[in-house]
């Protein structure tokens, strides 16, 4: 493993170093690197899951990651629109607010 700070190490590595290592090595090192799905598709699945489960703390990171993985803003908004009918209106409204904040931060 590299000594380069990761999002996990920066966020909680000082408090839960084992969880940061597992996050880096297993989740992002193994699961996200499996060839059966591309990172773009994994990002879409992940943000859809986070929206549906109302996991608002993790959503900003993964919306940003989705953009980095080639998902367009329009596709993210369309995903949220689609999920309004499956995950619920409040979940979609919250996700739109979060997506807008991420998009705005990307512009600055």
mmCIF file of C-alpha atoms in Angstrom:
data_model
loop_
_atom_site.group_PDB
_atom_site.id
_atom_site.type_symbol
_atom_site.label_atom_id
_atom_site.label_comp_id
_atom_site.label_asym_id
_atom_site.label_seq_id
_atom_site.Cartn_x
_atom_site.Cartn_y
_atom_site.Cartn_z
ATOM 1 C CA UNK A 1 0.000 0.000 0.000
ATOM 2 C CA UNK A 2 1.214 3.499 -0.808
ATOM 3 C CA UNK A 3 1.906 6.172 1.793
ATOM 4 C CA UNK A 4 -0.075 8.655 -0.294
ATOM 5 C CA UNK A 5 -3.055 9.951 1.731
ATOM 6 C CA UNK A 6 -6.358 8.538 0.552
ATOM 7 C CA UNK A 7 -9.865 9.819 1.220
ATOM 8 C CA UNK A 8 -10.311 7.097 3.836
ATOM 9 C CA UNK A 9 -7.048 7.884 5.600
ATOM 10 C CA UNK A 10 -7.753 11.607 5.523
ATOM 11 C CA UNK A 11 -11.322 11.211 6.780
ATOM 12 C CA UNK A 12 -10.963 8.638 9.531
ATOM 13 C CA UNK A 13 -7.574 6.947 9.331
ATOM 14 C CA UNK A 14 -6.369 8.529 12.551
ATOM 15 C CA UNK A 15 -9.437 7.256 14.416
ATOM 16 C CA UNK A 16 -10.026 3.906 12.688
ATOM 17 C CA UNK A 17 -6.842 2.943 10.831
ATOM 18 C CA UNK A 18 -7.899 -0.669 10.226
ATOM 19 C CA UNK A 19 -11.163 0.432 8.596
ATOM 20 C CA UNK A 20 -9.249 2.933 6.445
ATOM 21 C CA UNK A 21 -6.903 0.174 5.305
ATOM 22 C CA UNK A 22 -9.803 -2.181 4.507
ATOM 23 C CA UNK A 23 -11.566 0.621 2.627
ATOM 24 C CA UNK A 24 -8.459 1.335 0.565
ATOM 25 C CA UNK A 25 -7.356 -2.227 -0.064
ATOM 26 C CA UNK A 26 -10.626 -4.168 -0.309
ATOM 27 C CA UNK A 27 -13.340 -1.728 -1.371
ATOM 28 C CA UNK A 28 -11.357 0.574 -3.655
ATOM 29 C CA UNK A 29 -8.425 -1.763 -4.267
ATOM 30 C CA UNK A 30 -10.279 -4.975 -5.095
ATOM 31 C CA UNK A 31 -14.019 -4.409 -5.539
ATOM 32 C CA UNK A 32 -13.788 -1.216 -7.605
ATOM 33 C CA UNK A 33 -11.046 -2.774 -9.757
ATOM 34 C CA UNK A 34 -12.950 -5.922 -10.754
ATOM 35 C CA UNK A 35 -13.167 -6.022 -14.546
ATOM 36 C CA UNK A 36 -16.787 -7.194 -14.796
ATOM 37 C CA UNK A 37 -18.048 -3.600 -14.426
ATOM 38 C CA UNK A 38 -16.280 -0.433 -15.424
ATOM 39 C CA UNK A 39 -15.757 2.365 -12.914
ATOM 40 C CA UNK A 40 -18.356 4.490 -14.697
ATOM 41 C CA UNK A 41 -21.002 1.792 -14.239
ATOM 42 C CA UNK A 42 -19.930 1.175 -10.652
ATOM 43 C CA UNK A 43 -20.338 4.879 -9.972
ATOM 44 C CA UNK A 44 -23.890 4.874 -11.348
ATOM 45 C CA UNK A 45 -24.794 1.810 -9.283
ATOM 46 C CA UNK A 46 -23.217 3.326 -6.190
ATOM 47 C CA UNK A 47 -24.946 6.692 -6.390
ATOM 48 C CA UNK A 48 -28.273 4.971 -7.122
ATOM 49 C CA UNK A 49 -27.809 2.798 -4.039
ATOM 50 C CA UNK A 50 -26.787 5.714 -1.845
ATOM 51 C CA UNK A 51 -29.781 7.762 -2.982
ATOM 52 C CA UNK A 52 -32.181 4.859 -2.464
ATOM 53 C CA UNK A 53 -30.819 4.144 1.002
ATOM 54 C CA UNK A 54 -30.711 7.867 1.883
ATOM 55 C CA UNK A 55 -26.995 7.745 2.646
ATOM 56 C CA UNK A 56 -26.434 11.474 2.367
ATOM 57 C CA UNK A 57 -23.049 11.538 4.104
ATOM 58 C CA UNK A 58 -21.419 9.371 1.443
ATOM 59 C CA UNK A 59 -23.247 10.810 -1.562
ATOM 60 C CA UNK A 60 -21.105 13.936 -2.182
ATOM 61 C CA UNK A 61 -17.903 11.890 -2.388
ATOM 62 C CA UNK A 62 -19.483 9.434 -4.820
ATOM 63 C CA UNK A 63 -21.120 12.094 -7.004
ATOM 64 C CA UNK A 64 -17.689 13.688 -7.376
ATOM 65 C CA UNK A 65 -16.161 10.278 -8.070
ATOM 66 C CA UNK A 66 -18.874 9.574 -10.658
ATOM 67 C CA UNK A 67 -17.937 12.759 -12.505
ATOM 68 C CA UNK A 68 -14.278 11.698 -12.392
ATOM 69 C CA UNK A 69 -15.296 8.283 -13.752
ATOM 70 C CA UNK A 70 -17.030 9.769 -16.790
ATOM 71 C CA UNK A 71 -20.649 10.036 -15.654
ATOM 72 C CA UNK A 72 -22.069 13.334 -16.904
ATOM 73 C CA UNK A 73 -24.008 15.820 -14.837
ATOM 74 C CA UNK A 74 -27.020 15.154 -17.015
ATOM 75 C CA UNK A 75 -26.793 11.434 -16.331
ATOM 76 C CA UNK A 76 -26.550 12.043 -12.590
ATOM 77 C CA UNK A 77 -29.600 14.313 -12.652
ATOM 78 C CA UNK A 78 -31.495 11.783 -14.779
ATOM 79 C CA UNK A 79 -30.573 9.011 -12.342
ATOM 80 C CA UNK A 80 -31.953 11.106 -9.497
ATOM 81 C CA UNK A 81 -35.105 11.891 -11.491
ATOM 82 C CA UNK A 82 -35.639 8.200 -12.225
ATOM 83 C CA UNK A 83 -35.107 7.275 -8.583
ATOM 84 C CA UNK A 84 -37.727 9.764 -7.398
ATOM 85 C CA UNK A 85 -40.293 7.135 -8.339
ATOM 86 C CA UNK A 86 -38.445 4.178 -6.829
ATOM 87 C CA UNK A 87 -36.578 5.607 -3.832
ATOM 88 C CA UNK A 88 -39.063 8.345 -3.002
ATOM 89 C CA UNK A 89 -39.476 12.021 -3.623
ATOM 90 C CA UNK A 90 -37.673 13.207 -0.461
ATOM 91 C CA UNK A 91 -34.623 11.072 -1.273
ATOM 92 C CA UNK A 92 -34.510 12.522 -4.795
ATOM 93 C CA UNK A 93 -34.915 16.113 -3.591
ATOM 94 C CA UNK A 94 -32.081 15.651 -1.110
ATOM 95 C CA UNK A 95 -29.900 14.025 -3.771
ATOM 96 C CA UNK A 96 -30.542 16.934 -6.161
ATOM 97 C CA UNK A 97 -29.413 19.399 -3.519
ATOM 98 C CA UNK A 98 -26.253 17.394 -2.887
ATOM 99 C CA UNK A 99 -25.525 16.998 -6.613
ATOM 100 C CA UNK A 100 -25.926 20.745 -7.142
ATOM 101 C CA UNK A 101 -23.485 21.442 -4.312
ATOM 102 C CA UNK A 102 -20.933 19.050 -5.828
ATOM 103 C CA UNK A 103 -21.404 20.526 -9.315
ATOM 104 C CA UNK A 104 -21.021 24.063 -7.965
ATOM 105 C CA UNK A 105 -17.870 23.109 -6.064
ATOM 106 C CA UNK A 106 -16.426 21.579 -9.236
ATOM 107 C CA UNK A 107 -16.930 24.896 -11.051
ATOM 108 C CA UNK A 108 -15.104 26.968 -8.462
#
